[in-house]
Coordinates of C-alpha atoms in Angstrom, one line a residue:
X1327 CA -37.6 63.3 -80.5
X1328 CA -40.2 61.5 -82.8
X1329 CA -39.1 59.6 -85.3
X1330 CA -39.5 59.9 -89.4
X1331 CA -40.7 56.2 -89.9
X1332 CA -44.1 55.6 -88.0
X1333 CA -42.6 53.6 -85.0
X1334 CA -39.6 53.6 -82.6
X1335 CA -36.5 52.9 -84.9
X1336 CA -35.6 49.2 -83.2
X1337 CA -36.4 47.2 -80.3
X1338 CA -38.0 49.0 -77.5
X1339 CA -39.3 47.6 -73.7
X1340 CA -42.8 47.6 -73.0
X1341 CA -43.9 50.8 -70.9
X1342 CA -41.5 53.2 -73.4
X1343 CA -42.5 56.9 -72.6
X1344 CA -42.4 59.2 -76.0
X1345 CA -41.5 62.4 -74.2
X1346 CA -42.1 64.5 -77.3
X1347 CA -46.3 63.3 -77.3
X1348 CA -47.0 65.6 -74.5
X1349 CA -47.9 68.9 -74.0
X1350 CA -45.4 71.7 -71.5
X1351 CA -46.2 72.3 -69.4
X1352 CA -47.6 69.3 -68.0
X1353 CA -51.0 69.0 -66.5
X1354 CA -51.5 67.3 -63.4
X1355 CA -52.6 63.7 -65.1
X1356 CA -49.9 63.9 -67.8
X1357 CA -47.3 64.7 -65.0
X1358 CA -49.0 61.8 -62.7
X1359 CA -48.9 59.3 -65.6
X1360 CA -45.2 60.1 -66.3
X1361 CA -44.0 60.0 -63.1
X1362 CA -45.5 56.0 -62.8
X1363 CA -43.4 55.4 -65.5
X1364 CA -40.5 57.0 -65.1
X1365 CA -40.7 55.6 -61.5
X1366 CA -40.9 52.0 -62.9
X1367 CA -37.4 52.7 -64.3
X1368 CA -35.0 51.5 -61.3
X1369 CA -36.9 48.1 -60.7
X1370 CA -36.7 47.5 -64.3
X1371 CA -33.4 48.1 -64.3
X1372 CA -32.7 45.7 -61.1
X1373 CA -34.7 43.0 -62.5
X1374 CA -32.3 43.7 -65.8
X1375 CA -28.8 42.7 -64.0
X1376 CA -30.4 39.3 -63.5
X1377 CA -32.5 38.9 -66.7
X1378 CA -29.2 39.9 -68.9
X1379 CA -27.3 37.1 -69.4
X1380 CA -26.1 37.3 -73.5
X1381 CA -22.3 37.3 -74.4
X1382 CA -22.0 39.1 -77.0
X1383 CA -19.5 41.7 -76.7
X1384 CA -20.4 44.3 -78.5
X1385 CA -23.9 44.7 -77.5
X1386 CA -22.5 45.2 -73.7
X1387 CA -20.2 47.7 -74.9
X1388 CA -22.8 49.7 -77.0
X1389 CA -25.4 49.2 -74.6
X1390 CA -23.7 50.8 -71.7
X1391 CA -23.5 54.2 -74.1
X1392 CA -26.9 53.8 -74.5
X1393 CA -27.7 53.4 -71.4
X1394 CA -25.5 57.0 -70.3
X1395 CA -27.9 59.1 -73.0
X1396 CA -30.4 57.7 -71.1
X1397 CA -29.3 59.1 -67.9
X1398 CA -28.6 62.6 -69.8
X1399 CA -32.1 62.2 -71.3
X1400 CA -33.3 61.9 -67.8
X1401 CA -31.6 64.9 -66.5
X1402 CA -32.8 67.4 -69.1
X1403 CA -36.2 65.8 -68.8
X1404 CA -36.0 67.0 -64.6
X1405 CA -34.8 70.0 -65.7
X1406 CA -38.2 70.8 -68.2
X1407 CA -40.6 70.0 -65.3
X1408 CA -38.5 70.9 -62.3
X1409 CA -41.5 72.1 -60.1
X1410 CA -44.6 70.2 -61.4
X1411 CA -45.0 67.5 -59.6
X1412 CA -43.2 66.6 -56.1
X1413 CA -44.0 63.3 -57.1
X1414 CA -42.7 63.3 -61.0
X1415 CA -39.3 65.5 -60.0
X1416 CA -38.6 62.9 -57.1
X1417 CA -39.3 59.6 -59.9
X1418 CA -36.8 61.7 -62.3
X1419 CA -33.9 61.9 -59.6
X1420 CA -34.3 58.1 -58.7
X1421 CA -34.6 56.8 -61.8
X1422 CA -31.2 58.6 -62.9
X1423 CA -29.6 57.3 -60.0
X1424 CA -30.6 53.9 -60.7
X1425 CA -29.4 54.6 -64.2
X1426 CA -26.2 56.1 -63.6
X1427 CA -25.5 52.7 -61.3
X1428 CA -27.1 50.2 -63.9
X1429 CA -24.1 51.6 -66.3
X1430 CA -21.6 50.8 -64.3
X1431 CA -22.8 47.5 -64.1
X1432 CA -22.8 47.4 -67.4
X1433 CA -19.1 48.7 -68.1
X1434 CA -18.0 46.0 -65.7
X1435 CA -20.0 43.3 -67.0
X1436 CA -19.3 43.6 -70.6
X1437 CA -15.1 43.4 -69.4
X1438 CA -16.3 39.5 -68.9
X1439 CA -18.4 39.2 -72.0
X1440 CA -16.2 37.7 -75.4
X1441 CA -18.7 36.2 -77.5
X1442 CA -20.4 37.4 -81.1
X1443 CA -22.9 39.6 -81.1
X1444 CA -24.3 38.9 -85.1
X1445 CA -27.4 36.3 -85.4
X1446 CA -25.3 34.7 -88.1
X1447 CA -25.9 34.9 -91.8
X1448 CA -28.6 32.1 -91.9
X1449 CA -30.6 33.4 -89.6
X1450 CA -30.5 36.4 -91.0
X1451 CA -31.6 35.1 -94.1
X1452 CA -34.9 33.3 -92.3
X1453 CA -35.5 37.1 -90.3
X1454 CA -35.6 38.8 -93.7
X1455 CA -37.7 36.5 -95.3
X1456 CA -40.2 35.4 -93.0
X1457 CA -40.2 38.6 -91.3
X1458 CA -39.5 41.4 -92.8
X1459 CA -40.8 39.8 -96.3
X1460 CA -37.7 40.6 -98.0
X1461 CA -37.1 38.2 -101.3
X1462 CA -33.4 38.4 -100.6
X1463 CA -30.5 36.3 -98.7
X1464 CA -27.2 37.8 -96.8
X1465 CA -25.5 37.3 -99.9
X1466 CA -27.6 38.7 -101.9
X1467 CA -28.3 41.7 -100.1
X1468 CA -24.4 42.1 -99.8
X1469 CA -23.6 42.0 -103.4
X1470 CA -26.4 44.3 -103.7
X1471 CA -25.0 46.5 -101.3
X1472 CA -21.4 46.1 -102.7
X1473 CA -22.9 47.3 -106.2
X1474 CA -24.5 50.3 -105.0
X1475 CA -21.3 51.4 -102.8
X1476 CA -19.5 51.2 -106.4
X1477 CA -22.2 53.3 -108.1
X1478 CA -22.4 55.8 -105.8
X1479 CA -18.3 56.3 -105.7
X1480 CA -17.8 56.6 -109.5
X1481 CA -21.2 58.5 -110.2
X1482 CA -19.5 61.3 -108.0
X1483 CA -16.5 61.1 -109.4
X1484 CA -18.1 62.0 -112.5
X1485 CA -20.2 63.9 -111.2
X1486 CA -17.2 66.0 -109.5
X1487 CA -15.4 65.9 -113.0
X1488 CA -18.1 67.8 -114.7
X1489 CA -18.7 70.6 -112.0
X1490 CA -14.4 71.2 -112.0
X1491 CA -15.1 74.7 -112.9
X1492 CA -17.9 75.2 -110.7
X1493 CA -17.2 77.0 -106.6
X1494 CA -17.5 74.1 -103.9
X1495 CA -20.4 74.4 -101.6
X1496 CA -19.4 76.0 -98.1
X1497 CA -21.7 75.7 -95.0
X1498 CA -24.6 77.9 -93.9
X1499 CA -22.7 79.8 -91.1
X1500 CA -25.5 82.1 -89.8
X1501 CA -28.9 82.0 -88.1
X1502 CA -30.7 84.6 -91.0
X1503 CA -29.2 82.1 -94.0
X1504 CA -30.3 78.9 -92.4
X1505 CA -33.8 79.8 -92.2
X1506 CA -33.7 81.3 -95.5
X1507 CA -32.0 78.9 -97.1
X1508 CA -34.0 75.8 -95.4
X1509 CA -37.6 77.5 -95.6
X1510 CA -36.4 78.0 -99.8
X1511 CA -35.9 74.3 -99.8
X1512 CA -39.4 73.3 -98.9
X1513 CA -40.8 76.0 -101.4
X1514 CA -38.5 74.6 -104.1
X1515 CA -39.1 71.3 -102.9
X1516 CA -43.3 71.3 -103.4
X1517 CA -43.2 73.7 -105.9
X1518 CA -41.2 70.6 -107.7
X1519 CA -43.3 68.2 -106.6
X1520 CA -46.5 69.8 -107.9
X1521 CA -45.4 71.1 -111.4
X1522 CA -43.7 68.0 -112.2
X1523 CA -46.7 65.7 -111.2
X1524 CA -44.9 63.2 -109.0
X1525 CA -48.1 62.8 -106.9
X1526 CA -51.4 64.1 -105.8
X1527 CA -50.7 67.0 -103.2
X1528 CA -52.2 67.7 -100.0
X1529 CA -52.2 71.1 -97.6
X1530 CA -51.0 69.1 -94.9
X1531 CA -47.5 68.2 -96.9
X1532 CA -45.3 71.9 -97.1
X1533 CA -46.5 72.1 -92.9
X1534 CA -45.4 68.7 -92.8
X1535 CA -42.3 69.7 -94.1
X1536 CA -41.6 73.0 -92.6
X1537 CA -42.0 71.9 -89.1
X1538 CA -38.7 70.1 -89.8
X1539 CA -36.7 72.7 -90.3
X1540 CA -34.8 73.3 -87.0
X1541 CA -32.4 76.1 -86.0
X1542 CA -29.1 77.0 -86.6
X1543 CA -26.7 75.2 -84.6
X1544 CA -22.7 76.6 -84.9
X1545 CA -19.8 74.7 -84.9
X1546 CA -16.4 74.5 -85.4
X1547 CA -15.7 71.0 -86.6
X1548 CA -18.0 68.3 -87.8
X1549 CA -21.5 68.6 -87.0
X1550 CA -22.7 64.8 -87.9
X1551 CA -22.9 63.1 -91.3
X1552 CA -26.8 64.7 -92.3
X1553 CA -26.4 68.0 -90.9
X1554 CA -22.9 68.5 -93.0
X1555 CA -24.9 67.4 -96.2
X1556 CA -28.2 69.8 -94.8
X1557 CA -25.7 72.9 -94.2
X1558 CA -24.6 73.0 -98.0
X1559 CA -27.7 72.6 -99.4
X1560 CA -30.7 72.0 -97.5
X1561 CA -32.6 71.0 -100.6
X1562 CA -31.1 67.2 -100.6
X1563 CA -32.7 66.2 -97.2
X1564 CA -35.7 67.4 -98.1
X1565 CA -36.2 64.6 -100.8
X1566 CA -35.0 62.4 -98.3
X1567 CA -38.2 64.4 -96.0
X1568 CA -41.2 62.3 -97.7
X1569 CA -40.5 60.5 -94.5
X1570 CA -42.7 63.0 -93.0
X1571 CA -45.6 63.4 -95.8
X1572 CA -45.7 59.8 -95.5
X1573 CA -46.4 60.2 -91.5
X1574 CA -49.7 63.1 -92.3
X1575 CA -50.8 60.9 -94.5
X1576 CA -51.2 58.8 -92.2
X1577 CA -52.6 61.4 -89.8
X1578 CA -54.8 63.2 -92.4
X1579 CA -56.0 60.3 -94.4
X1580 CA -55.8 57.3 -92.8
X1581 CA -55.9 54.0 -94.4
X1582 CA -59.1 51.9 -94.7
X1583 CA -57.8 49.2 -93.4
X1584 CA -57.4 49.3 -89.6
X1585 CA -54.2 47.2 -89.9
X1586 CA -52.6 49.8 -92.0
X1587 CA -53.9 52.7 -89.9
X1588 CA -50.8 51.7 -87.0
X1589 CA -47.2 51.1 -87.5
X1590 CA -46.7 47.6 -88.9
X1591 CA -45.0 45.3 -85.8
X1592 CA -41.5 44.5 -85.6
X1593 CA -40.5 47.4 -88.1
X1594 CA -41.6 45.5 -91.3
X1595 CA -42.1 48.9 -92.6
X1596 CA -38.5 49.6 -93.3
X1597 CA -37.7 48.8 -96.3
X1598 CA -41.2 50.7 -97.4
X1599 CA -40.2 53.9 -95.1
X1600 CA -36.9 54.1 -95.5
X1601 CA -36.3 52.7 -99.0
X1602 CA -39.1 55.4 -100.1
X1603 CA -36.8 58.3 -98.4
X1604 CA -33.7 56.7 -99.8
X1605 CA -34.7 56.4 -103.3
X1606 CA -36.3 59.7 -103.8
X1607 CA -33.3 61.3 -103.1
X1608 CA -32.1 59.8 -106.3
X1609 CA -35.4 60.0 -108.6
X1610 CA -35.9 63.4 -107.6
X1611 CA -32.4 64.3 -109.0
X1612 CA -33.0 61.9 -111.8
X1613 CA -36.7 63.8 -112.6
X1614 CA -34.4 67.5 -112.6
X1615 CA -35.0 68.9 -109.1
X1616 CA -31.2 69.6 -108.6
X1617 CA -30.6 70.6 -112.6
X1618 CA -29.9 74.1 -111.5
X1619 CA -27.2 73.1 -108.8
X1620 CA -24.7 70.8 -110.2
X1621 CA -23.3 70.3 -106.8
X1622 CA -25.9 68.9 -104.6
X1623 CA -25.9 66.3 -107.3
X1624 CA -22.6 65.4 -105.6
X1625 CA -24.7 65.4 -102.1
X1626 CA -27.0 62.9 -103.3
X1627 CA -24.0 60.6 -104.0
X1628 CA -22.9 61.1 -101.2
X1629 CA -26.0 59.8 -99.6
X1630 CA -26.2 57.2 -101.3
X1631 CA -22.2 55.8 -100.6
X1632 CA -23.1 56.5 -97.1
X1633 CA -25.9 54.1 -96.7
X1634 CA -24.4 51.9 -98.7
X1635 CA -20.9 51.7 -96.3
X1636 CA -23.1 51.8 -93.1
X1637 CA -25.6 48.8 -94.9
X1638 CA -22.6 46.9 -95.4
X1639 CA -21.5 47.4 -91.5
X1640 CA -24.7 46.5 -90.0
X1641 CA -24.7 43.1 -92.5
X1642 CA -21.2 41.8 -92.3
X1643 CA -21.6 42.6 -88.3
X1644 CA -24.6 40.1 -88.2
X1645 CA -22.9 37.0 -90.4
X1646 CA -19.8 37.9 -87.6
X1647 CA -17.7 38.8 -90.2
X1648 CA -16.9 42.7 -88.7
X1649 CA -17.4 43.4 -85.1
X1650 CA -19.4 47.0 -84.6
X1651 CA -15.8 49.1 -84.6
X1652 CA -14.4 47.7 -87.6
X1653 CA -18.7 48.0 -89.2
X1654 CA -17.9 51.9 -88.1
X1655 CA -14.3 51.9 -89.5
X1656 CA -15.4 51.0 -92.6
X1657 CA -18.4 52.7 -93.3
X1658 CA -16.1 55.7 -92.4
X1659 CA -13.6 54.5 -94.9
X1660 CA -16.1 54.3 -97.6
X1661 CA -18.3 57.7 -96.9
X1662 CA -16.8 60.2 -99.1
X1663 CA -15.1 64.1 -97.6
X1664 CA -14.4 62.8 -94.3
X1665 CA -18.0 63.4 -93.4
X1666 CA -18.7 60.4 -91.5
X1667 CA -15.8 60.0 -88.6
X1668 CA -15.3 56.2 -87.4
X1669 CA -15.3 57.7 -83.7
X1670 CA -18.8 59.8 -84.3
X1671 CA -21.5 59.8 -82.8
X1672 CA -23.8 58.9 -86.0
X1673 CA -22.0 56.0 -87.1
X1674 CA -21.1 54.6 -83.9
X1675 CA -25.0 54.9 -82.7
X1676 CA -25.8 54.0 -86.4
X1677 CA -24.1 50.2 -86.3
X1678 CA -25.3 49.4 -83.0
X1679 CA -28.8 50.4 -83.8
X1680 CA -28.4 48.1 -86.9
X1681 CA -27.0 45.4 -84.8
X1682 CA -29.9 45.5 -82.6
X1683 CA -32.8 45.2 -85.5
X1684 CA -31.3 43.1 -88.4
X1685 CA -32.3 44.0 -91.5
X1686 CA -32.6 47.8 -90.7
X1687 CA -29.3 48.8 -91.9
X1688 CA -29.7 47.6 -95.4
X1689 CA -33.3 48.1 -95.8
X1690 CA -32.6 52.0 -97.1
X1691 CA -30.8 50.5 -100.4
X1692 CA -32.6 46.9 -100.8
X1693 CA -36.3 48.6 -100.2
X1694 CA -34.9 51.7 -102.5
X1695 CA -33.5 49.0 -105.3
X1696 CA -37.7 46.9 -104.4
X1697 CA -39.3 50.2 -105.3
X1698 CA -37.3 51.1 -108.5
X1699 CA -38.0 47.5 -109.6
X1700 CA -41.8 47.5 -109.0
X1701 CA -42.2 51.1 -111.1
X1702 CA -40.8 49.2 -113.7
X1703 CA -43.1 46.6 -113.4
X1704 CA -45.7 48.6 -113.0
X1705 CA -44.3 50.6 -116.3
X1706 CA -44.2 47.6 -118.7
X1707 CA -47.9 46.4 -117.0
X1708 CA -49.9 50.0 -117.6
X1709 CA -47.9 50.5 -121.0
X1710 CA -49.0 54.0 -122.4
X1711 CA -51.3 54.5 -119.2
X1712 CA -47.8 54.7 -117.1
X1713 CA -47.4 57.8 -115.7
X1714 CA -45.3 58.6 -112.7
X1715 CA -48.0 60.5 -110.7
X1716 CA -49.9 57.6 -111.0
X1717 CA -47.4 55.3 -110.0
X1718 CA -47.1 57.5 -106.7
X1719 CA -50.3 57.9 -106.0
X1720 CA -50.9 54.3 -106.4
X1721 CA -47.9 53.1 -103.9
X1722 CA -48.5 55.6 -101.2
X1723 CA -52.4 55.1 -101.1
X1724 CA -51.2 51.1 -99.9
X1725 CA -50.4 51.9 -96.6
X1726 CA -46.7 51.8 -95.3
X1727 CA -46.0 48.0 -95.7
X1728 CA -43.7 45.9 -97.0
X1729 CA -42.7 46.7 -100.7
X1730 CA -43.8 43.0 -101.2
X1731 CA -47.1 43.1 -100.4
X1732 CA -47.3 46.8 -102.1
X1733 CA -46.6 44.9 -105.4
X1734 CA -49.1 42.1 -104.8
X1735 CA -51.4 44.4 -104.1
X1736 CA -50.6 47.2 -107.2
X1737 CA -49.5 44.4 -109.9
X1738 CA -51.6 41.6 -108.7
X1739 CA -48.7 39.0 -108.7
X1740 CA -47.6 37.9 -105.5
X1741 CA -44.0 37.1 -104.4
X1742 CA -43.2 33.5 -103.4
X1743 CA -41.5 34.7 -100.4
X1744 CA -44.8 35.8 -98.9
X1745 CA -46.4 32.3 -99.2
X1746 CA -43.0 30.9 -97.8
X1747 CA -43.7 33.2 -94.8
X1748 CA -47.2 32.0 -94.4
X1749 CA -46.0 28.6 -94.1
X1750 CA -43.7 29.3 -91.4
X1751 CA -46.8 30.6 -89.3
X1752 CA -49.1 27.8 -90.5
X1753 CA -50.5 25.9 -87.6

């Protein structure tokens, strides 16, 4: 499925296939291309068992899962273009044989592998700052993390306290309320956004929007940590949904700049993408979208503990400090309502992603915490000429970059990290 942020989320191999660009049925080049690639898969993977030589534990461990949804990927894949090509349906059989056999390896490998898997807490550091362009250390971003988890926990518990008397939210348990309810949520959601003059709208944004709706889904237990807060009220994601105005934009307007046209390399973006999502959850709540329904206020605190538990996992797992169970154990521990199990599927996938692409994890609440500082800026800079519309409009028209350069660029005063990063790639 595509992503929200412009790129893959994380490190990918060169010669990725993104499934969900193409058209079904295929035509005959599509299906001749695919199969070239797909039939690439089992050498790949050969050359892999020599070329895979790391110790760290718990990238074996997590990899091997991985490396099963692959094979299950693969098999619904052959079962959507069973019949098109000879040639494609026979590259699809071999390559989920050869990936079926490469996890084994892996299982048995990883039963010989002990070692850390975290880059370590300096290096971490360096990868932020020269990378990523991130004016922060581990410890920094940890106490900043810590300080947001405790925010988020005693904001809902006041919160809670004030809606005592109000009915709990219970879960959209039918295919005619979910589509209701979730197709409401985008009207409510631009209606909001236009009367209350957060930024310049586009046609492009409600489709933008509405084509991420989805369908129904029943269940009898826990249906994942997002689609638990989505089921309740379907409003709360959809703050969290500028991900995808931010993606037209870039498909109906694109930046000047060729540089800024195409995904910024290495993920730099995230703490731009996600930190935009992750905040506007909270200003949209703080600027009266939810003032009419006291209890998604308690969802957006929710959020918001959540990233900051799963944050804290993904760091503490790079400075070695947690291995990736004890990340998921806590960020389990510290998600509120039992919403995010230790064992899941989302926070299991969640802390190995983060231990694959450091910075990731904590780049919802540090780029989050970069653009509420830089409105303030901003704020004290225009004076009376401050509005928030402008402020929008201003930051989104920059491209999806780092927050760092967004405030060179809007205030004019440029962060000493970027010249510190300049000097690391000095010649």
């Amino acid at each position: 499925a595509q992503s929200d942020v412009p790129a893959h989320e994380g490190p990918v191999i060169d010669g990725w296939l993104d499934t969900w660009t193409y058209q079904y049925p295929l035509d005959e080049d599509s299906a001749a291309f695919m199969a070239e690639r797909i039939g690439s898969i089992p050498r790949l993977l050969e050359n892999a068992r020599e070329n895979l030589t790391g110790n760290g534990r718990d990238l074996w461990v997590s990899g091997a899962r991985s490396i099963k949804q692959q094979s299950r990927d693969l098999a619904a894949l052959g079962e959507q273009v069973a019949g098109t090509s000879s040639d494609l349906d026979a590259a699809i059989v071999e390559a989920g044989q050869a990936t079926n056999e490469f996890a084994v390896w892996i299982e048995r490998e990883a039963e010989n592998r002990s070692g850390l898997s975290g880059v370590g807490s300096e290096n971490y550091t360096w990868y932020l700052k020269n990378v990523h362009l991130v004016p922060y250390t581990w410890e920094q971003e940890e106490t900043i993390l810590l300080r947001e988890l405790a925010r988020a926990h005693a904001s809902l518990r006041l919160e809670e306290n004030r809606n005592r008397g109000l009915a709990v939210l219970s879960r959209i348990d039918n295919v005619a309320d979910y589509d209701r309810n979730f197709n409401e949520a985008v009207d409510d959601m631009i209606t909001f956004l236009e009367e209350e003059e957060i930024f310049t709208m586009a046609d492009y944004m409600d489709p933008a929007l509405r084509a991420r709706i989805g369908s129904f889904s029943p269940a009898d237990g826990l249906r994942g940590f997002f689609s638990e807060i989505d089921y309740r009220d379907p409003l709360t994601m959809r703050t969290h949904g500028v991900h995808w105005i931010d993606l037209a934009r870039m498909e109906h307007e694109p930046h000047e700049s060729p540089m800024r046209r195409v995904p910024a390399l290495s993920n730099i973006y995230d703490n731009r993408s996600e930190g935009l999502a992750t905040g506007f959850e909270e200003m949209m709540m703080h600027a009266g979208l939810f003032d009419d329904r006291p209890r998604a206020r308690e969802l957006i605190w929710i959020l918001l503990a959540q990233r900051a538990a799963r944050g804290l996992g993904g760091l503490r797992q790079h400075a070695n400090v947690y291995t990736l169970q004890e990340a998921a154990e806590f960020a389990s521990e510290w998600t509120p309502r039992g919403f995010l199990p230790a064992d899941g599927a989302t926070i299991q996938g969640e802390e190995h992603f983060y231990l694959t692409q450091p910075g990731y994890g904590t780049s919802y609440i540090i780029g989050k915490l970069e653009i509420e500082k830089l409105m303030a800026e901003r704020a004290i800079q225009l004076g009376n000429e401050f509005t928030v519309k402008r402020f929008f409009n201003e930051f989104l028209e920059t491209g999806v970059i780092p927050v760092s350069l967004v405030r060179w660029q809007l205030t004019g005063k440029k962060d000493a990290i970027l010249d510190s990063a300049l000097d690391v790639i000095s010649p």
